[in-house]
């Protein structure tokens, strides 16, 4: 807070667990409502003092580049922390840190570009459309990409000149703490970036409710997103929501089988399925269905699940006990609903993995669109495979969901692939690929998957106000009342 680390007055601490071993790796403070309000006050005062918001885009860009360099220099430390705290593999964690550094660089670069418009409104009126920071940005992030999701918000919010307040997920604060230590070593003015740890129902709720916060940007579940929107209505602050998904991955008969199977695995098992855009519903055309399922299952069975710090591991642990139990519950529900469990479904106990939260890659077939395992986000290594006959049915099943985050189509008939993907009601889509993300493209969902967009120029816009300035080039009285 305000450039200083402050002890919480709350004596209670949260034990931070390594999900691969259940060892306690740290004890984190649980901030109070009063402390959250204090941090908001500091962010507001800093914004109003203009020590950051008043800096030129060039000066702000220089600071963002310093932060990017710090991330790059500390890539090993940050990777280790993410592996220990989240349970993901080193390969995944390292790629997150690299992406985080690139995100700061991208927004530094964007600050060198024109940001606004100018046009001749009518004869002697010139109109300028200028972008301005919003004020205090409250940023609330989940545990699945603790560092990267924080940076997807911090980089554009700071680039725009806002003061920020970050609340990491209570169970995964480690990389956020390190990031703030690193930011403290740069020229970022004190009070422009504030970190507050604690539970969502206290710290998160206070941020969402506060009249001194101008935008609340949240990534997490649709259920909490709904609560945030209600809490934000007091001062009608802007709400930006990146929520859950149940994304369809459509495989046509004419797809390149090897490519489709490979990306289908990547689509669901990356991050142990704890990725908002996971391809958790596989829709496979009837002609290729049996061959596809056989190959998919064979390859899923071969995935090496293990601790993230073991270089042989291809899929890591589930983030914590509560979520681990919820995934196993969904697997039980799937069986009870009559789906056919063709692979996995269990906790992994061999080779010492029983100390951690490991679940086998799990595949259900013979599912129907009304089953809970098809309708609800499981957020784990569990995929439901459905069969379809033709293009129209594929689109109908794909869109039969409350979510609209992501989706993909695999086909060698490019006209068909584009025709179908255009009909999929989702914000992030791929043709013959899955999960490939680039900073230049807007990220976000349709329907109950969210409001607003991250990354790209849209991501910067999310944290800016837009003002029109109309300039009379030849000032003279208007004479309206003469
Ligand atoms: P949530 O339970 O929704 O938590 C997300 C964050 O919100 C956490 O920091 C949480 O704090 C906080 N929170 C909880 N209750 C709150 C409240 N009443 N007011 C304000 N904040 C509150 O999600 P999760 O379990 O961490 O993450 C998984 C979900 O996030 C999945 O549904 C996934 O799809 C979604 N997700 C979406 C995306 C995108 S880009 N769309 C990316 C990643 C994840 P505590 O946990 O500390 O209590």
Short mmCIF file of C-alpha atoms and ligand atoms in Angstrom, two decimals:
data_model
loop_
_atom_site.label_atom_id
_atom_site.label_comp_id
_atom_site.label_asym_id
_atom_site.label_seq_id
_atom_site.Cartn_x
_atom_site.Cartn_y
_atom_site.Cartn_z
CA UNK A 1 0.00 0.00 0.00
CA UNK A 2 1.40 3.39 -1.05
CA UNK A 3 4.77 1.77 -1.76
CA UNK A 4 5.03 0.12 1.67
CA UNK A 5 4.29 -3.40 2.83
CA UNK A 6 1.74 -3.13 5.63
CA UNK A 7 0.85 -5.91 8.08
CA UNK A 8 -2.86 -6.64 8.21
CA UNK A 9 -4.54 -6.01 11.56
CA UNK A 10 -6.28 -9.34 11.07
CA UNK A 11 -4.22 -11.93 13.02
CA UNK A 12 -5.73 -14.72 10.96
CA UNK A 13 -3.54 -15.99 8.10
CA UNK A 14 -4.22 -18.10 5.04
CA UNK A 15 -1.97 -21.12 4.62
CA UNK A 16 -0.69 -21.19 1.05
CA UNK A 17 -0.39 -24.77 -0.16
CA UNK A 18 1.67 -26.40 -2.88
CA UNK A 19 -1.07 -28.47 -4.56
CA UNK A 20 1.43 -31.07 -5.79
CA UNK A 21 2.46 -31.98 -2.24
CA UNK A 22 0.04 -30.22 0.12
CA UNK A 23 3.04 -28.60 1.83
CA UNK A 24 2.49 -25.17 3.34
CA UNK A 25 4.74 -22.79 1.38
CA UNK A 26 3.66 -19.49 2.96
CA UNK A 27 1.15 -17.78 5.23
CA UNK A 28 -0.69 -14.91 3.62
CA UNK A 29 -2.49 -12.02 5.30
CA UNK A 30 -6.23 -11.68 5.02
CA UNK A 31 -6.93 -7.98 4.55
CA UNK A 32 -9.96 -6.39 6.19
CA UNK A 33 -12.70 -4.18 4.79
CA UNK A 34 -11.12 -1.13 6.51
CA UNK A 35 -7.70 -1.93 5.04
CA UNK A 36 -9.21 -2.35 1.60
CA UNK A 37 -10.89 1.04 1.91
CA UNK A 38 -7.57 2.53 3.04
CA UNK A 39 -5.86 1.12 -0.07
CA UNK A 40 -8.64 2.51 -2.25
CA UNK A 41 -8.18 5.92 -0.62
CA UNK A 42 -4.44 5.86 -1.34
CA UNK A 43 -5.09 4.87 -4.97
CA UNK A 44 -7.57 7.74 -5.29
CA UNK A 45 -5.23 10.30 -3.75
CA UNK A 46 -2.43 9.12 -6.01
CA UNK A 47 -4.66 9.45 -9.04
CA UNK A 48 -5.74 12.94 -8.08
CA UNK A 49 -2.15 14.01 -7.37
CA UNK A 50 -1.41 13.24 -11.04
CA UNK A 51 2.03 11.78 -10.22
CA UNK A 52 1.18 8.93 -12.56
CA UNK A 53 -1.95 9.99 -14.45
CA UNK A 54 -0.24 13.28 -15.32
CA UNK A 55 2.86 11.67 -16.81
CA UNK A 56 3.19 11.72 -20.57
CA UNK A 57 2.50 8.52 -22.50
CA UNK A 58 6.22 8.35 -23.26
CA UNK A 59 7.10 8.47 -19.54
CA UNK A 60 4.50 5.85 -18.68
CA UNK A 61 5.76 3.61 -21.50
CA UNK A 62 9.28 3.80 -20.09
CA UNK A 63 8.03 2.51 -16.71
CA UNK A 64 6.06 -0.32 -18.32
CA UNK A 65 9.23 -1.37 -20.16
CA UNK A 66 11.14 -1.35 -16.86
CA UNK A 67 8.52 -3.71 -15.40
CA UNK A 68 8.77 -5.98 -18.46
CA UNK A 69 12.55 -6.15 -18.03
CA UNK A 70 12.17 -6.99 -14.34
CA UNK A 71 9.81 -9.84 -15.20
CA UNK A 72 12.23 -11.19 -17.79
CA UNK A 73 15.20 -10.93 -15.41
CA UNK A 74 13.24 -12.81 -12.74
CA UNK A 75 11.71 -15.42 -15.01
CA UNK A 76 13.12 -18.37 -13.04
CA UNK A 77 11.94 -17.09 -9.65
CA UNK A 78 8.47 -16.27 -10.98
CA UNK A 79 8.22 -19.62 -12.78
CA UNK A 80 9.16 -21.48 -9.59
CA UNK A 81 6.64 -19.55 -7.54
CA UNK A 82 3.84 -20.20 -10.03
CA UNK A 83 4.66 -23.92 -10.22
CA UNK A 84 4.72 -24.22 -6.42
CA UNK A 85 1.59 -22.21 -5.78
CA UNK A 86 -0.65 -23.13 -8.70
CA UNK A 87 0.53 -26.65 -9.54
CA UNK A 88 1.02 -26.05 -13.26
CA UNK A 89 4.02 -27.39 -15.16
CA UNK A 90 7.23 -25.38 -15.56
CA UNK A 91 6.64 -25.14 -19.29
CA UNK A 92 3.22 -23.59 -18.72
CA UNK A 93 4.43 -21.30 -15.94
CA UNK A 94 7.43 -20.05 -17.89
CA UNK A 95 5.28 -19.30 -20.90
CA UNK A 96 2.96 -17.28 -18.60
CA UNK A 97 5.87 -15.15 -17.35
CA UNK A 98 7.07 -14.56 -20.92
CA UNK A 99 3.54 -13.57 -21.95
CA UNK A 100 3.30 -11.25 -18.94
CA UNK A 101 6.51 -9.44 -19.96
CA UNK A 102 5.27 -9.21 -23.57
CA UNK A 103 1.97 -7.73 -22.36
CA UNK A 104 3.76 -4.87 -20.57
CA UNK A 105 5.87 -4.32 -23.71
CA UNK A 106 2.81 -4.33 -25.96
CA UNK A 107 1.03 -1.65 -23.90
CA UNK A 108 4.24 0.40 -23.69
CA UNK A 109 4.32 0.27 -27.49
CA UNK A 110 0.66 1.19 -27.77
CA UNK A 111 1.39 4.35 -25.78
CA UNK A 112 3.56 5.56 -28.65
CA UNK A 113 0.62 5.32 -31.05
CA UNK A 114 -2.07 7.97 -31.60
CA UNK A 115 -4.84 7.44 -29.03
CA UNK A 116 -7.92 9.38 -30.10
CA UNK A 117 -9.34 11.07 -33.18
CA UNK A 118 -9.80 14.47 -34.67
CA UNK A 119 -12.28 15.53 -37.31
CA UNK A 120 -13.90 18.58 -38.80
CA UNK A 121 -17.42 18.47 -37.37
CA UNK A 122 -18.88 21.30 -39.37
CA UNK A 123 -17.19 24.19 -41.09
CA UNK A 124 -15.52 26.04 -38.29
CA UNK A 125 -15.84 23.37 -35.57
CA UNK A 126 -12.98 20.97 -35.10
CA UNK A 127 -13.74 18.03 -32.81
CA UNK A 128 -11.10 16.18 -30.84
CA UNK A 129 -11.90 12.82 -29.30
CA UNK A 130 -9.46 12.25 -26.47
CA UNK A 131 -8.90 9.34 -24.14
CA UNK A 132 -8.38 9.87 -20.42
CA UNK A 133 -7.75 7.55 -17.47
CA UNK A 134 -10.82 6.58 -15.47
CA UNK A 135 -9.38 6.98 -11.98
CA UNK A 136 -9.10 4.02 -9.62
CA UNK A 137 -9.18 0.57 -11.20
CA UNK A 138 -10.06 -2.34 -8.90
CA UNK A 139 -8.65 -5.55 -10.37
CA UNK A 140 -9.83 -8.93 -9.10
CA UNK A 141 -8.21 -12.08 -10.52
CA UNK A 142 -8.59 -15.86 -10.22
CA UNK A 143 -6.10 -18.61 -9.38
CA UNK A 144 -5.67 -20.33 -12.74
CA UNK A 145 -3.18 -17.86 -14.24
CA UNK A 146 -2.25 -15.87 -11.12
CA UNK A 147 0.49 -13.79 -12.75
CA UNK A 148 -0.78 -13.56 -16.32
CA UNK A 149 -4.37 -12.62 -15.45
CA UNK A 150 -3.05 -9.92 -13.09
CA UNK A 151 -0.83 -8.51 -15.84
CA UNK A 152 -3.60 -8.61 -18.47
CA UNK A 153 -5.31 -6.06 -16.21
CA UNK A 154 -2.41 -4.17 -14.61
CA UNK A 155 -0.57 -3.37 -17.87
CA UNK A 156 -3.44 -1.66 -19.73
CA UNK A 157 -4.84 -0.05 -16.55
CA UNK A 158 -1.48 1.54 -15.73
CA UNK A 159 -0.79 2.36 -19.39
CA UNK A 160 -4.01 4.39 -19.43
CA UNK A 161 -2.81 6.36 -16.36
CA UNK A 162 -5.10 4.87 -13.73
CA UNK A 163 -4.13 4.04 -10.17
CA UNK A 164 -4.75 0.38 -9.45
CA UNK A 165 -5.64 -1.96 -6.65
CA UNK A 166 -5.07 -5.68 -7.28
CA UNK A 167 -6.74 -8.50 -5.36
CA UNK A 168 -5.24 -11.89 -6.23
CA UNK A 169 -7.12 -15.10 -5.48
CA UNK A 170 -6.55 -15.85 -1.80
CA UNK A 171 -5.00 -19.25 -2.54
CA UNK A 172 -2.49 -18.06 -5.17
CA UNK A 173 -0.96 -14.72 -4.14
CA UNK A 174 2.74 -15.64 -4.54
CA UNK A 175 3.56 -14.29 -8.01
CA UNK A 176 1.47 -11.16 -7.42
CA UNK A 177 3.58 -10.38 -4.34
CA UNK A 178 6.78 -10.87 -6.36
CA UNK A 179 5.42 -8.72 -9.20
CA UNK A 180 4.71 -5.88 -6.78
CA UNK A 181 8.19 -6.20 -5.26
CA UNK A 182 9.59 -5.88 -8.77
CA UNK A 183 7.35 -2.92 -9.66
CA UNK A 184 8.60 -1.26 -6.49
CA UNK A 185 12.13 -1.35 -7.98
CA UNK A 186 11.01 0.69 -11.00
CA UNK A 187 10.10 4.36 -11.41
CA UNK A 188 6.39 3.68 -10.92
CA UNK A 189 5.26 6.32 -8.39
CA UNK A 190 4.29 5.06 -4.96
CA UNK A 191 0.56 4.57 -4.55
CA UNK A 192 -0.09 4.06 -8.27
CA UNK A 193 -0.16 0.29 -7.80
CA UNK A 194 -1.51 -1.30 -4.63
CA UNK A 195 -1.89 -4.96 -3.72
CA UNK A 196 -4.31 -6.26 -1.15
CA UNK A 197 -4.61 -9.89 -0.18
CA UNK A 198 -7.66 -11.46 1.34
CA UNK A 199 -10.87 -13.28 0.63
CA UNK A 200 -13.24 -12.33 -2.15
CA UNK A 201 -16.25 -11.85 0.07
CA UNK A 202 -14.38 -9.17 2.07
CA UNK A 203 -11.68 -7.53 -0.06
CA UNK A 204 -13.24 -8.24 -3.47
CA UNK A 205 -16.71 -7.23 -2.35
CA UNK A 206 -15.40 -3.98 -0.81
CA UNK A 207 -13.67 -3.07 -4.08
CA UNK A 208 -16.80 -3.83 -6.08
CA UNK A 209 -18.99 -1.76 -3.73
CA UNK A 210 -16.69 1.24 -3.21
CA UNK A 211 -17.85 4.61 -4.47
CA UNK A 212 -14.21 5.57 -4.90
CA UNK A 213 -13.47 2.86 -7.45
CA UNK A 214 -14.22 3.90 -11.03
CA UNK A 215 -13.91 0.55 -12.78
CA UNK A 216 -13.94 -2.97 -11.42
CA UNK A 217 -12.30 -5.46 -13.73
CA UNK A 218 -12.94 -9.03 -12.73
CA UNK A 219 -11.88 -12.42 -14.05
CA UNK A 220 -13.46 -15.44 -12.46
CA UNK A 221 -16.65 -17.45 -12.31
CA UNK A 222 -19.94 -16.30 -13.81
CA UNK A 223 -21.58 -16.65 -10.39
CA UNK A 224 -19.20 -14.20 -8.71
CA UNK A 225 -19.31 -11.97 -11.81
CA UNK A 226 -23.02 -11.57 -11.27
CA UNK A 227 -22.43 -10.59 -7.61
CA UNK A 228 -19.80 -8.03 -8.65
CA UNK A 229 -22.19 -6.44 -11.11
CA UNK A 230 -24.81 -6.01 -8.41
CA UNK A 231 -22.28 -4.62 -5.92
CA UNK A 232 -20.96 -2.19 -8.54
CA UNK A 233 -24.36 -0.64 -9.15
CA UNK A 234 -24.07 1.75 -6.16
CA UNK A 235 -21.95 4.31 -7.98
CA UNK A 236 -22.59 2.81 -11.45
CA UNK A 237 -18.91 2.10 -11.87
CA UNK A 238 -17.81 0.50 -15.09
CA UNK A 239 -17.77 -3.29 -14.92
CA UNK A 240 -15.49 -5.45 -17.02
CA UNK A 241 -16.05 -9.18 -16.67
CA UNK A 242 -14.08 -12.14 -18.03
CA UNK A 243 -16.08 -15.17 -16.94
CA UNK A 244 -16.48 -18.89 -17.44
CA UNK A 245 -16.97 -21.02 -20.51
CA UNK A 246 -18.08 -24.38 -21.84
CA UNK A 247 -16.54 -24.11 -25.23
CA UNK A 248 -17.33 -26.31 -28.23
CA UNK A 249 -14.57 -27.80 -30.36
CA UNK A 250 -16.15 -29.04 -33.61
CA UNK A 251 -14.37 -31.76 -35.58
CA UNK A 252 -15.72 -32.47 -39.09
CA UNK A 253 -15.20 -35.76 -40.98
CA UNK A 254 -12.85 -34.02 -43.38
CA UNK A 255 -10.53 -32.69 -40.65
CA UNK A 256 -6.89 -33.61 -40.64
CA UNK A 257 -7.14 -36.29 -37.97
CA UNK A 258 -3.67 -35.92 -36.44
CA UNK A 259 -4.04 -32.14 -36.14
CA UNK A 260 -7.57 -32.33 -34.76
CA UNK A 261 -6.70 -34.94 -32.11
CA UNK A 262 -3.57 -33.04 -31.10
CA UNK A 263 -5.36 -29.71 -30.68
CA UNK A 264 -8.35 -31.34 -29.00
CA UNK A 265 -5.95 -32.68 -26.34
CA UNK A 266 -4.25 -29.30 -26.01
CA UNK A 267 -7.68 -27.64 -25.93
CA UNK A 268 -8.89 -29.51 -22.87
CA UNK A 269 -5.84 -30.73 -20.95
CA UNK A 270 -3.66 -27.59 -20.99
CA UNK A 271 -3.48 -26.32 -17.41
CA UNK A 272 -5.28 -29.52 -16.31
CA UNK A 273 -8.42 -28.09 -17.90
CA UNK A 274 -8.38 -25.09 -15.55
CA UNK A 275 -8.42 -22.65 -18.45
CA UNK A 276 -11.47 -20.48 -19.08
CA UNK A 277 -11.34 -21.09 -22.84
CA UNK A 278 -10.85 -24.89 -22.57
CA UNK A 279 -12.48 -26.94 -25.31
CA UNK A 280 -14.50 -28.94 -22.81
CA UNK A 281 -17.18 -30.00 -25.30
CA UNK A 282 -15.86 -31.99 -28.23
CA UNK A 283 -18.40 -32.29 -31.07
CA UNK A 284 -17.31 -34.97 -33.54
CA UNK A 285 -18.99 -35.79 -36.86
CA UNK A 286 -20.37 -39.32 -37.15
CA UNK A 287 -18.13 -40.49 -40.02
CA UNK A 288 -14.91 -39.92 -38.08
CA UNK A 289 -16.36 -40.38 -34.58
CA UNK A 290 -15.11 -43.89 -33.69
CA UNK A 291 -11.64 -43.38 -35.12
CA UNK A 292 -11.34 -39.97 -33.47
CA UNK A 293 -12.45 -41.17 -30.03
CA UNK A 294 -10.10 -44.14 -30.19
CA UNK A 295 -7.09 -42.00 -31.09
CA UNK A 296 -8.02 -39.23 -28.64
CA UNK A 297 -8.38 -41.66 -25.75
CA UNK A 298 -5.15 -43.46 -26.62
CA UNK A 299 -3.22 -40.17 -26.55
CA UNK A 300 -4.99 -38.82 -23.46
CA UNK A 301 -4.09 -42.03 -21.61
CA UNK A 302 -0.42 -41.41 -22.40
CA UNK A 303 -0.33 -37.89 -20.88
CA UNK A 304 2.23 -37.83 -18.07
CA UNK A 305 0.56 -36.29 -15.04
CA UNK A 306 2.84 -35.18 -12.23
CA UNK A 307 4.35 -32.37 -10.18
CA UNK A 308 4.95 -29.22 -12.16
CA UNK A 309 8.62 -29.08 -11.17
CA UNK A 310 9.31 -32.52 -12.70
CA UNK A 311 10.45 -31.90 -16.26
CA UNK A 312 8.71 -35.12 -17.39
CA UNK A 313 5.29 -33.89 -16.27
CA UNK A 314 2.98 -32.80 -19.07
CA UNK A 315 -0.04 -32.04 -16.91
CA UNK A 316 0.17 -30.67 -13.37
CA UNK A 317 -1.95 -30.66 -10.23
CA UNK A 318 -5.40 -29.24 -9.56
CA UNK A 319 -5.02 -25.93 -7.72
CA UNK A 320 -6.47 -26.88 -4.34
CA UNK A 321 -8.55 -29.33 -2.35
CA UNK A 322 -11.88 -27.56 -2.72
CA UNK A 323 -11.65 -27.39 -6.48
CA UNK A 324 -10.22 -30.94 -6.67
CA UNK A 325 -13.28 -32.25 -4.83
CA UNK A 326 -15.60 -30.26 -7.07
CA UNK A 327 -14.09 -31.88 -10.20
CA UNK A 328 -14.40 -35.38 -8.71
CA UNK A 329 -18.02 -34.54 -7.84
CA UNK A 330 -18.73 -33.63 -11.45
CA UNK A 331 -17.20 -36.93 -12.59
CA UNK A 332 -19.52 -38.77 -10.20
CA UNK A 333 -22.48 -36.72 -11.47
CA UNK A 334 -21.54 -37.56 -15.09
CA UNK A 335 -21.62 -41.29 -14.28
CA UNK A 336 -24.92 -40.93 -12.44
CA UNK A 337 -26.40 -39.01 -15.37
CA UNK A 338 -25.64 -42.00 -17.60
CA UNK A 339 -22.68 -40.68 -19.57
CA UNK A 340 -20.14 -43.28 -20.64
CA UNK A 341 -16.81 -42.87 -18.86
CA UNK A 342 -14.24 -44.13 -21.35
CA UNK A 343 -11.09 -42.85 -19.68
CA UNK A 344 -9.91 -41.73 -16.25
CA UNK A 345 -12.27 -40.40 -13.65
CA UNK A 346 -10.04 -40.95 -10.64
CA UNK A 347 -7.60 -39.30 -8.32
CA UNK A 348 -4.05 -40.40 -9.17
CA UNK A 349 -2.40 -42.08 -6.20
CA UNK A 350 0.62 -43.88 -7.64
CA UNK A 351 4.24 -42.66 -7.52
CA UNK A 352 3.63 -40.45 -4.47
CA UNK A 353 1.01 -38.37 -6.29
CA UNK A 354 -1.49 -39.16 -3.53
CA UNK A 355 0.15 -36.35 -1.53
CA UNK A 356 -1.16 -33.85 -4.07
CA UNK A 357 -4.31 -33.10 -6.04
CA UNK A 358 -3.93 -35.04 -9.28
CA UNK A 359 -6.79 -36.24 -11.49
CA UNK A 360 -6.55 -38.52 -14.50
CA UNK A 361 -7.38 -37.10 -17.92
CA UNK A 362 -11.06 -37.94 -18.09
CA UNK A 363 -13.21 -38.60 -21.15
CA UNK A 364 -16.99 -39.04 -21.30
CA UNK A 365 -18.89 -40.13 -24.42
CA UNK A 366 -22.63 -40.70 -25.02
CA UNK A 367 -23.45 -37.40 -23.41
CA UNK A 368 -26.53 -35.30 -24.10
CA UNK A 369 -26.93 -31.54 -24.04
CA UNK A 370 -29.11 -31.61 -20.91
CA UNK A 371 -26.50 -33.27 -18.70
CA UNK A 372 -24.83 -31.14 -16.05
CA UNK A 373 -21.38 -32.25 -17.22
CA UNK A 374 -22.25 -30.71 -20.60
CA UNK A 375 -23.96 -27.57 -19.33
CA UNK A 376 -21.79 -26.53 -16.37
CA UNK A 377 -18.19 -25.46 -16.28
CA UNK A 378 -16.15 -28.19 -14.57
CA UNK A 379 -12.81 -26.39 -14.97
CA UNK A 380 -10.79 -29.59 -14.83
CA UNK A 381 -9.32 -32.32 -17.08
CA UNK A 382 -12.73 -33.59 -18.09
CA UNK A 383 -14.07 -33.60 -21.64
CA UNK A 384 -17.53 -34.55 -22.92
CA UNK A 385 -17.68 -35.89 -26.48
CA UNK A 386 -20.88 -35.56 -28.52
CA UNK A 387 -21.65 -36.96 -31.99
CA UNK A 388 -23.27 -34.88 -34.73
CA UNK A 389 -24.54 -35.59 -38.24
CA UNK A 390 -24.13 -32.35 -40.20
CA UNK A 391 -23.20 -28.70 -40.19
CA UNK A 392 -26.55 -27.43 -38.94
CA UNK A 393 -26.66 -29.83 -35.99
CA UNK A 394 -23.06 -28.97 -35.07
CA UNK A 395 -23.91 -25.26 -34.86
CA UNK A 396 -27.09 -25.95 -32.89
CA UNK A 397 -25.28 -28.09 -30.28
CA UNK A 398 -22.33 -25.67 -30.14
CA UNK A 399 -24.62 -22.75 -29.33
CA UNK A 400 -26.83 -24.66 -26.89
CA UNK A 401 -25.08 -23.15 -23.86
CA UNK A 402 -25.35 -20.15 -21.55
CA UNK A 403 -21.68 -19.40 -22.19
CA UNK A 404 -19.98 -17.88 -25.23
CA UNK A 405 -16.31 -17.61 -24.51
CA UNK A 406 -14.46 -19.72 -27.10
CA UNK A 407 -14.89 -22.31 -29.83
CA UNK A 408 -13.07 -24.03 -32.69
CA UNK A 409 -13.73 -25.83 -35.96
CA UNK A 410 -11.51 -28.44 -37.59
CA UNK A 411 -12.03 -29.08 -41.31
CA UNK A 412 -9.97 -29.07 -44.50
CA UNK A 413 -12.92 -27.42 -46.27
CA UNK A 414 -12.05 -23.84 -45.43
CA UNK A 415 -15.28 -22.36 -46.72
CA UNK A 416 -17.25 -24.66 -44.44
CA UNK A 417 -14.94 -24.00 -41.50
CA UNK A 418 -15.37 -20.24 -41.83
CA UNK A 419 -19.14 -20.55 -42.41
CA UNK A 420 -19.48 -22.57 -39.21
CA UNK A 421 -17.13 -20.58 -37.00
CA UNK A 422 -18.99 -17.39 -37.94
CA UNK A 423 -22.17 -18.98 -36.59
CA UNK A 424 -20.59 -20.00 -33.27
CA UNK A 425 -21.71 -17.43 -30.67
CA UNK A 426 -18.38 -16.90 -28.93
CA UNK A 427 -15.74 -14.19 -28.65
CA UNK A 428 -12.55 -16.21 -29.11
CA UNK A 429 -12.49 -18.71 -31.95
CA UNK A 430 -10.06 -20.78 -33.98
CA UNK A 431 -10.06 -22.68 -37.26
CA UNK A 432 -7.81 -25.76 -37.25
CA UNK A 433 -6.18 -24.63 -33.99
CA UNK A 434 -6.98 -24.16 -30.32
CA UNK A 435 -5.79 -21.90 -27.47
CA UNK A 436 -3.39 -19.86 -29.61
CA UNK A 437 -3.56 -16.38 -28.12
CA UNK A 438 -2.04 -13.16 -29.34
CA UNK A 439 -1.86 -9.92 -27.45
CA UNK A 440 -3.02 -7.91 -30.47
CA UNK A 441 -6.45 -9.60 -30.52
CA UNK A 442 -9.32 -8.79 -28.12
CA UNK A 443 -10.10 -11.50 -25.56
CA UNK A 444 -13.55 -11.94 -24.03
CA UNK A 445 -16.89 -13.63 -24.27
CA UNK A 446 -20.47 -13.45 -25.50
CA UNK A 447 -23.52 -14.24 -23.36
CA UNK A 448 -22.73 -15.22 -19.74
CA UNK A 449 -19.00 -15.40 -20.46
CA UNK A 450 -18.57 -11.74 -19.79
CA UNK A 451 -18.68 -8.09 -20.68
CA UNK A 452 -15.82 -6.20 -22.33
CA UNK A 453 -12.51 -7.29 -23.76
CA UNK A 454 -8.94 -7.75 -22.53
CA UNK A 455 -5.72 -7.35 -24.52
CA UNK A 456 -5.29 -5.42 -27.77
CA UNK A 457 -6.40 -1.82 -28.20
CA UNK A 458 -9.82 -2.89 -26.84
CA UNK A 459 -8.10 -3.82 -23.57
CA UNK A 460 -6.65 -0.32 -23.26
CA UNK A 461 -10.01 1.21 -24.08
CA UNK A 462 -11.56 -0.73 -21.23
CA UNK A 463 -9.63 1.49 -18.77
CA UNK A 464 -10.17 4.82 -20.51
CA UNK A 465 -12.85 7.47 -20.57
CA UNK A 466 -13.64 9.05 -23.92
CA UNK A 467 -14.13 12.80 -24.15
CA UNK A 468 -15.15 15.04 -27.03
CA UNK A 469 -13.66 18.54 -27.22
CA UNK A 470 -15.36 20.79 -29.75
CA UNK A 471 -13.21 23.72 -30.79
CA UNK A 472 -14.66 26.79 -32.45
CA UNK A 473 -12.00 27.86 -34.91
CA UNK A 474 -13.57 31.27 -35.58
CA UNK A 475 -15.26 32.20 -32.26
CA UNK A 476 -18.25 34.51 -32.66
CA UNK A 477 -21.65 34.71 -30.88
CA UNK A 478 -24.18 32.05 -31.87
CA UNK A 479 -27.05 34.60 -31.77
CA UNK A 480 -29.67 31.97 -30.81
CA UNK A 481 -31.77 34.37 -28.68
CA UNK A 482 -31.56 37.42 -30.83
P1 LIG B 1 -14.04 -17.08 -8.52
O1 LIG B 1 -14.41 -17.92 -7.39
O2 LIG B 1 -15.10 -16.37 -9.24
O3 LIG B 1 -12.96 -16.04 -7.94
C1 LIG B 1 -12.30 -15.09 -8.73
C2 LIG B 1 -11.83 -13.96 -7.86
O4 LIG B 1 -12.97 -13.30 -7.32
C3 LIG B 1 -11.00 -14.40 -6.68
O5 LIG B 1 -9.98 -13.45 -6.45
C4 LIG B 1 -12.02 -14.43 -5.56
O6 LIG B 1 -11.45 -14.26 -4.29
C5 LIG B 1 -12.85 -13.22 -5.91
N1 LIG B 1 -14.18 -13.20 -5.30
C6 LIG B 1 -14.89 -14.23 -4.77
N2 LIG B 1 -16.08 -13.77 -4.27
C7 LIG B 1 -16.12 -12.44 -4.49
C8 LIG B 1 -17.07 -11.41 -4.22
N3 LIG B 1 -18.24 -11.66 -3.62
N4 LIG B 1 -16.77 -10.15 -4.60
C9 LIG B 1 -15.62 -9.88 -5.22
N5 LIG B 1 -14.67 -10.80 -5.49
C10 LIG B 1 -14.91 -12.07 -5.14
O7 LIG B 1 -13.24 -17.85 -9.63
P2 LIG B 1 -12.05 -18.84 -9.46
O8 LIG B 1 -12.60 -20.08 -8.87
O9 LIG B 1 -10.93 -18.19 -8.77
O10 LIG B 1 -11.61 -19.05 -10.98
C11 LIG B 1 -12.23 -19.93 -11.81
C12 LIG B 1 -13.26 -19.25 -12.70
O11 LIG B 1 -12.68 -18.14 -13.37
C13 LIG B 1 -13.76 -20.15 -13.79
O12 LIG B 1 -15.16 -20.03 -13.89
C14 LIG B 1 -13.12 -19.61 -15.07
O13 LIG B 1 -13.78 -19.84 -16.25
C15 LIG B 1 -12.99 -18.18 -14.76
N6 LIG B 1 -11.90 -17.59 -15.53
C16 LIG B 1 -12.22 -16.88 -16.62
C17 LIG B 1 -11.21 -16.34 -17.38
C18 LIG B 1 -11.59 -15.54 -18.59
S1 LIG B 1 -10.45 -14.75 -19.35
N7 LIG B 1 -12.81 -15.48 -19.03
C19 LIG B 1 -9.88 -16.50 -17.03
C20 LIG B 1 -9.59 -17.24 -15.91
C21 LIG B 1 -10.63 -17.79 -15.14
P3 LIG B 1 -11.01 -15.51 -3.38
O14 LIG B 1 -10.87 -16.69 -4.26
O15 LIG B 1 -9.74 -15.05 -2.83
O16 LIG B 1 -12.07 -15.65 -2.36
#
